């Protein structure tokens, strides 16, 4: 198992650790959870970079990396709903987009078509991560000046989630037409 795949597996193992820290009454738990989430999110960038730069892209990595990403973000969103920090409809929109595009990719793959990540998709992921971290930090340090950064980032993430989903569906509509 190469380093990139080990980082992906580490990200998966960080998901329950993140949830345990976040959902239990641990002093500074939200901040510790934000740190764990950030480290896990950084491994997503690192594992892809390492795999490509060392020419170590594997089928295992292609399968497990997107799964790890979805597990991490979904776990965070569901926990934030449970904690009353996020409306459930936002999570449904985000998860619905993820299922839709995952199914689209699976159908395309069955026809020998590879759907690469788009810039919209990458931007969506970045804004979701920033929004989640901002919410976990209770909008700190922006709360000190009364600026609703976490709310703005959440709306940007929702808009980009929808835009990127529509973009994938439109650009790959030939997959659906068959």
PDB file of C-alpha atoms in Angstrom:
ATOM      1  CA  UNK A   1       0.000   0.000   0.000  1.00  0.00           C
ATOM      2  CA  UNK A   2       1.510   3.310  -1.079  1.00  0.00           C
ATOM      3  CA  UNK A   3       1.633   6.542   0.942  1.00  0.00           C
ATOM      4  CA  UNK A   4      -1.287   8.161  -0.890  1.00  0.00           C
ATOM      5  CA  UNK A   5      -3.565   5.225  -0.087  1.00  0.00           C
ATOM      6  CA  UNK A   6      -2.381   5.218   3.538  1.00  0.00           C
ATOM      7  CA  UNK A   7      -3.383   8.889   3.815  1.00  0.00           C
ATOM      8  CA  UNK A   8      -6.804   8.079   2.366  1.00  0.00           C
ATOM      9  CA  UNK A   9      -7.275   5.259   4.891  1.00  0.00           C
ATOM     10  CA  UNK A  10      -6.147   7.608   7.674  1.00  0.00           C
ATOM     11  CA  UNK A  11      -8.824  10.082   6.570  1.00  0.00           C
ATOM     12  CA  UNK A  12     -11.471   7.372   6.870  1.00  0.00           C
ATOM     13  CA  UNK A  13     -10.248   6.493  10.377  1.00  0.00           C
ATOM     14  CA  UNK A  14     -10.357  10.165  11.362  1.00  0.00           C
ATOM     15  CA  UNK A  15     -14.103  10.318  10.624  1.00  0.00           C
ATOM     16  CA  UNK A  16     -15.254   8.445  13.773  1.00  0.00           C
ATOM     17  CA  UNK A  17     -12.580  10.202  15.847  1.00  0.00           C
ATOM     18  CA  UNK A  18     -13.920  13.549  14.603  1.00  0.00           C
ATOM     19  CA  UNK A  19     -17.490  12.515  15.440  1.00  0.00           C
ATOM     20  CA  UNK A  20     -16.632  11.251  18.929  1.00  0.00           C
ATOM     21  CA  UNK A  21     -14.782  14.448  19.782  1.00  0.00           C
ATOM     22  CA  UNK A  22     -17.514  16.652  18.313  1.00  0.00           C
ATOM     23  CA  UNK A  23     -20.552  14.954  19.819  1.00  0.00           C
ATOM     24  CA  UNK A  24     -19.279  14.341  23.336  1.00  0.00           C
ATOM     25  CA  UNK A  25     -18.944  16.857  26.110  1.00  0.00           C
ATOM     26  CA  UNK A  26     -15.209  17.331  25.757  1.00  0.00           C
ATOM     27  CA  UNK A  27     -13.704  20.679  26.787  1.00  0.00           C
ATOM     28  CA  UNK A  28     -12.980  22.640  23.613  1.00  0.00           C
ATOM     29  CA  UNK A  29     -14.396  19.701  21.654  1.00  0.00           C
ATOM     30  CA  UNK A  30     -15.691  21.842  18.779  1.00  0.00           C
ATOM     31  CA  UNK A  31     -12.249  23.354  18.291  1.00  0.00           C
ATOM     32  CA  UNK A  32     -10.466  20.011  18.544  1.00  0.00           C
ATOM     33  CA  UNK A  33     -13.006  18.549  16.089  1.00  0.00           C
ATOM     34  CA  UNK A  34     -12.352  21.482  13.733  1.00  0.00           C
ATOM     35  CA  UNK A  35      -8.635  20.651  13.888  1.00  0.00           C
ATOM     36  CA  UNK A  36      -9.268  16.958  13.184  1.00  0.00           C
ATOM     37  CA  UNK A  37     -11.602  17.840  10.312  1.00  0.00           C
ATOM     38  CA  UNK A  38      -9.022  20.246   8.863  1.00  0.00           C
ATOM     39  CA  UNK A  39      -6.241  17.657   9.074  1.00  0.00           C
ATOM     40  CA  UNK A  40      -8.498  15.086   7.402  1.00  0.00           C
ATOM     41  CA  UNK A  41      -9.410  17.571   4.656  1.00  0.00           C
ATOM     42  CA  UNK A  42      -5.738  18.366   4.060  1.00  0.00           C
ATOM     43  CA  UNK A  43      -4.994  14.667   3.575  1.00  0.00           C
ATOM     44  CA  UNK A  44      -7.392  14.772   0.616  1.00  0.00           C
ATOM     45  CA  UNK A  45      -5.176  17.287  -1.141  1.00  0.00           C
ATOM     46  CA  UNK A  46      -1.991  15.518  -0.097  1.00  0.00           C
ATOM     47  CA  UNK A  47      -2.978  12.022  -1.156  1.00  0.00           C
ATOM     48  CA  UNK A  48      -3.971  13.164  -4.647  1.00  0.00           C
ATOM     49  CA  UNK A  49      -0.796  15.189  -5.059  1.00  0.00           C
ATOM     50  CA  UNK A  50       1.409  12.348  -3.841  1.00  0.00           C
ATOM     51  CA  UNK A  51      -0.314   9.751  -6.027  1.00  0.00           C
ATOM     52  CA  UNK A  52       0.002  11.886  -9.171  1.00  0.00           C
ATOM     53  CA  UNK A  53       3.521  13.204  -8.544  1.00  0.00           C
ATOM     54  CA  UNK A  54       4.896   9.725  -7.805  1.00  0.00           C
ATOM     55  CA  UNK A  55       2.874   8.077 -10.554  1.00  0.00           C
ATOM     56  CA  UNK A  56       1.193   5.895  -7.913  1.00  0.00           C
ATOM     57  CA  UNK A  57      -2.460   6.320  -8.883  1.00  0.00           C
ATOM     58  CA  UNK A  58      -4.226   3.028  -8.122  1.00  0.00           C
ATOM     59  CA  UNK A  59      -7.681   1.579  -8.678  1.00  0.00           C
ATOM     60  CA  UNK A  60      -7.987   1.283  -4.907  1.00  0.00           C
ATOM     61  CA  UNK A  61      -7.211   4.996  -4.525  1.00  0.00           C
ATOM     62  CA  UNK A  62      -9.633   5.970  -7.276  1.00  0.00           C
ATOM     63  CA  UNK A  63     -12.382   4.107  -5.442  1.00  0.00           C
ATOM     64  CA  UNK A  64     -11.582   4.867  -1.803  1.00  0.00           C
ATOM     65  CA  UNK A  65     -10.512   8.532  -2.093  1.00  0.00           C
ATOM     66  CA  UNK A  66     -13.918   9.888  -3.184  1.00  0.00           C
ATOM     67  CA  UNK A  67     -15.583   7.612  -0.619  1.00  0.00           C
ATOM     68  CA  UNK A  68     -13.371   9.032   2.138  1.00  0.00           C
ATOM     69  CA  UNK A  69     -14.215  12.580   1.056  1.00  0.00           C
ATOM     70  CA  UNK A  70     -17.951  11.908   1.085  1.00  0.00           C
ATOM     71  CA  UNK A  71     -17.771  10.146   4.469  1.00  0.00           C
ATOM     72  CA  UNK A  72     -15.901  13.055   6.036  1.00  0.00           C
ATOM     73  CA  UNK A  73     -18.175  15.807   4.727  1.00  0.00           C
ATOM     74  CA  UNK A  74     -21.379  13.829   5.309  1.00  0.00           C
ATOM     75  CA  UNK A  75     -20.374  12.959   8.872  1.00  0.00           C
ATOM     76  CA  UNK A  76     -19.651  16.606   9.623  1.00  0.00           C
ATOM     77  CA  UNK A  77     -22.912  17.822   8.098  1.00  0.00           C
ATOM     78  CA  UNK A  78     -25.042  15.220   9.882  1.00  0.00           C
ATOM     79  CA  UNK A  79     -23.358  16.010  13.213  1.00  0.00           C
ATOM     80  CA  UNK A  80     -23.969  19.729  12.697  1.00  0.00           C
ATOM     81  CA  UNK A  81     -27.666  19.028  12.069  1.00  0.00           C
ATOM     82  CA  UNK A  82     -27.822  16.920  15.241  1.00  0.00           C
ATOM     83  CA  UNK A  83     -26.221  19.778  17.159  1.00  0.00           C
ATOM     84  CA  UNK A  84     -28.748  22.268  15.772  1.00  0.00           C
ATOM     85  CA  UNK A  85     -26.080  24.267  13.949  1.00  0.00           C
ATOM     86  CA  UNK A  86     -27.264  23.509  10.420  1.00  0.00           C
ATOM     87  CA  UNK A  87     -30.700  23.095   8.840  1.00  0.00           C
ATOM     88  CA  UNK A  88     -31.377  19.579   7.567  1.00  0.00           C
ATOM     89  CA  UNK A  89     -32.520  20.771   4.121  1.00  0.00           C
ATOM     90  CA  UNK A  90     -29.007  22.030   3.362  1.00  0.00           C
ATOM     91  CA  UNK A  91     -27.578  18.607   4.153  1.00  0.00           C
ATOM     92  CA  UNK A  92     -30.213  16.955   1.946  1.00  0.00           C
ATOM     93  CA  UNK A  93     -29.265  19.256  -0.962  1.00  0.00           C
ATOM     94  CA  UNK A  94     -25.551  18.511  -0.538  1.00  0.00           C
ATOM     95  CA  UNK A  95     -25.950  14.761  -0.090  1.00  0.00           C
ATOM     96  CA  UNK A  96     -28.447  14.553  -2.967  1.00  0.00           C
ATOM     97  CA  UNK A  97     -25.923  16.188  -5.280  1.00  0.00           C
ATOM     98  CA  UNK A  98     -23.226  13.753  -4.143  1.00  0.00           C
ATOM     99  CA  UNK A  99     -25.438  10.708  -4.765  1.00  0.00           C
ATOM    100  CA  UNK A 100     -26.546  12.043  -8.133  1.00  0.00           C
ATOM    101  CA  UNK A 101     -23.025  12.692  -9.401  1.00  0.00           C
ATOM    102  CA  UNK A 102     -21.708   9.408  -7.959  1.00  0.00           C
ATOM    103  CA  UNK A 103     -24.438   7.506  -9.795  1.00  0.00           C
ATOM    104  CA  UNK A 104     -23.745   9.498 -12.972  1.00  0.00           C
ATOM    105  CA  UNK A 105     -20.056   8.566 -12.706  1.00  0.00           C
ATOM    106  CA  UNK A 106     -20.905   4.900 -12.131  1.00  0.00           C
ATOM    107  CA  UNK A 107     -23.193   4.797 -15.176  1.00  0.00           C
ATOM    108  CA  UNK A 108     -20.574   6.597 -17.267  1.00  0.00           C
ATOM    109  CA  UNK A 109     -17.862   4.197 -16.086  1.00  0.00           C
ATOM    110  CA  UNK A 110     -20.009   1.235 -17.114  1.00  0.00           C
ATOM    111  CA  UNK A 111     -19.946   2.718 -20.622  1.00  0.00           C
ATOM    112  CA  UNK A 112     -16.198   3.315 -20.543  1.00  0.00           C
ATOM    113  CA  UNK A 113     -16.548   7.055 -19.925  1.00  0.00           C
ATOM    114  CA  UNK A 114     -14.502   8.746 -17.214  1.00  0.00           C
ATOM    115  CA  UNK A 115     -15.982  11.877 -15.679  1.00  0.00           C
ATOM    116  CA  UNK A 116     -13.120  13.894 -14.253  1.00  0.00           C
ATOM    117  CA  UNK A 117     -13.533  16.349 -11.413  1.00  0.00           C
ATOM    118  CA  UNK A 118     -14.400  19.808 -12.694  1.00  0.00           C
ATOM    119  CA  UNK A 119     -13.284  23.159 -11.338  1.00  0.00           C
ATOM    120  CA  UNK A 120     -16.866  23.720 -10.155  1.00  0.00           C
ATOM    121  CA  UNK A 121     -16.677  20.456  -8.225  1.00  0.00           C
ATOM    122  CA  UNK A 122     -13.332  21.331  -6.688  1.00  0.00           C
ATOM    123  CA  UNK A 123     -14.558  24.803  -5.736  1.00  0.00           C
ATOM    124  CA  UNK A 124     -17.686  23.220  -4.227  1.00  0.00           C
ATOM    125  CA  UNK A 125     -15.551  20.947  -2.065  1.00  0.00           C
ATOM    126  CA  UNK A 126     -13.308  23.784  -0.902  1.00  0.00           C
ATOM    127  CA  UNK A 127     -16.248  26.005   0.061  1.00  0.00           C
ATOM    128  CA  UNK A 128     -17.988  23.134   1.862  1.00  0.00           C
ATOM    129  CA  UNK A 129     -14.846  22.476   3.904  1.00  0.00           C
ATOM    130  CA  UNK A 130     -14.389  26.165   4.728  1.00  0.00           C
ATOM    131  CA  UNK A 131     -18.066  26.481   5.716  1.00  0.00           C
ATOM    132  CA  UNK A 132     -17.904  23.399   7.950  1.00  0.00           C
ATOM    133  CA  UNK A 133     -14.737  24.594   9.697  1.00  0.00           C
ATOM    134  CA  UNK A 134     -16.209  28.091  10.154  1.00  0.00           C
ATOM    135  CA  UNK A 135     -19.349  26.603  11.713  1.00  0.00           C
ATOM    136  CA  UNK A 136     -17.279  24.312  13.948  1.00  0.00           C
ATOM    137  CA  UNK A 137     -15.326  27.353  15.127  1.00  0.00           C
ATOM    138  CA  UNK A 138     -18.583  29.219  15.850  1.00  0.00           C
ATOM    139  CA  UNK A 139     -17.609  31.768  13.201  1.00  0.00           C
ATOM    140  CA  UNK A 140     -14.442  32.671  15.122  1.00  0.00           C
ATOM    141  CA  UNK A 141     -12.636  35.061  14.608  1.00  0.00           C
ATOM    142  CA  UNK A 142     -15.285  36.781  12.482  1.00  0.00           C
ATOM    143  CA  UNK A 143     -17.763  36.686  15.370  1.00  0.00           C
ATOM    144  CA  UNK A 144     -15.551  39.242  17.139  1.00  0.00           C
ATOM    145  CA  UNK A 145     -16.489  41.860  14.549  1.00  0.00           C
ATOM    146  CA  UNK A 146     -20.024  40.652  13.888  1.00  0.00           C
ATOM    147  CA  UNK A 147     -19.295  39.425  10.355  1.00  0.00           C
ATOM    148  CA  UNK A 148     -21.391  36.352   9.374  1.00  0.00           C
ATOM    149  CA  UNK A 149     -18.558  34.576   7.533  1.00  0.00           C
ATOM    150  CA  UNK A 150     -19.814  31.058   8.332  1.00  0.00           C
ATOM    151  CA  UNK A 151     -23.310  31.876   7.055  1.00  0.00           C
ATOM    152  CA  UNK A 152     -21.960  33.438   3.863  1.00  0.00           C
ATOM    153  CA  UNK A 153     -19.653  30.476   3.227  1.00  0.00           C
ATOM    154  CA  UNK A 154     -22.506  28.059   3.859  1.00  0.00           C
ATOM    155  CA  UNK A 155     -24.649  29.809   1.225  1.00  0.00           C
ATOM    156  CA  UNK A 156     -21.743  29.914  -1.216  1.00  0.00           C
ATOM    157  CA  UNK A 157     -21.205  26.178  -0.634  1.00  0.00           C
ATOM    158  CA  UNK A 158     -24.889  25.419  -1.232  1.00  0.00           C
ATOM    159  CA  UNK A 159     -24.960  27.509  -4.417  1.00  0.00           C
ATOM    160  CA  UNK A 160     -21.759  25.902  -5.726  1.00  0.00           C
ATOM    161  CA  UNK A 161     -23.100  22.461  -4.805  1.00  0.00           C
ATOM    162  CA  UNK A 162     -26.134  23.091  -7.012  1.00  0.00           C
ATOM    163  CA  UNK A 163     -24.171  24.782  -9.811  1.00  0.00           C
ATOM    164  CA  UNK A 164     -21.534  22.043  -9.929  1.00  0.00           C
ATOM    165  CA  UNK A 165     -24.217  19.348  -9.933  1.00  0.00           C
ATOM    166  CA  UNK A 166     -26.083  20.985 -12.803  1.00  0.00           C
ATOM    167  CA  UNK A 167     -22.791  21.488 -14.651  1.00  0.00           C
ATOM    168  CA  UNK A 168     -21.873  17.774 -14.353  1.00  0.00           C
ATOM    169  CA  UNK A 169     -25.333  16.710 -15.478  1.00  0.00           C
ATOM    170  CA  UNK A 170     -25.386  19.111 -18.417  1.00  0.00           C
ATOM    171  CA  UNK A 171     -21.871  18.314 -19.646  1.00  0.00           C
ATOM    172  CA  UNK A 172     -22.513  14.581 -19.351  1.00  0.00           C
ATOM    173  CA  UNK A 173     -26.138  14.483 -20.508  1.00  0.00           C
ATOM    174  CA  UNK A 174     -25.220  11.960 -23.215  1.00  0.00           C
ATOM    175  CA  UNK A 175     -24.632   9.405 -20.452  1.00  0.00           C
ATOM    176  CA  UNK A 176     -28.186   9.838 -19.192  1.00  0.00           C
ATOM    177  CA  UNK A 177     -29.813   9.814 -22.655  1.00  0.00           C
ATOM    178  CA  UNK A 178     -28.818   6.214 -23.430  1.00  0.00           C
TER     179      UNK A 178
END
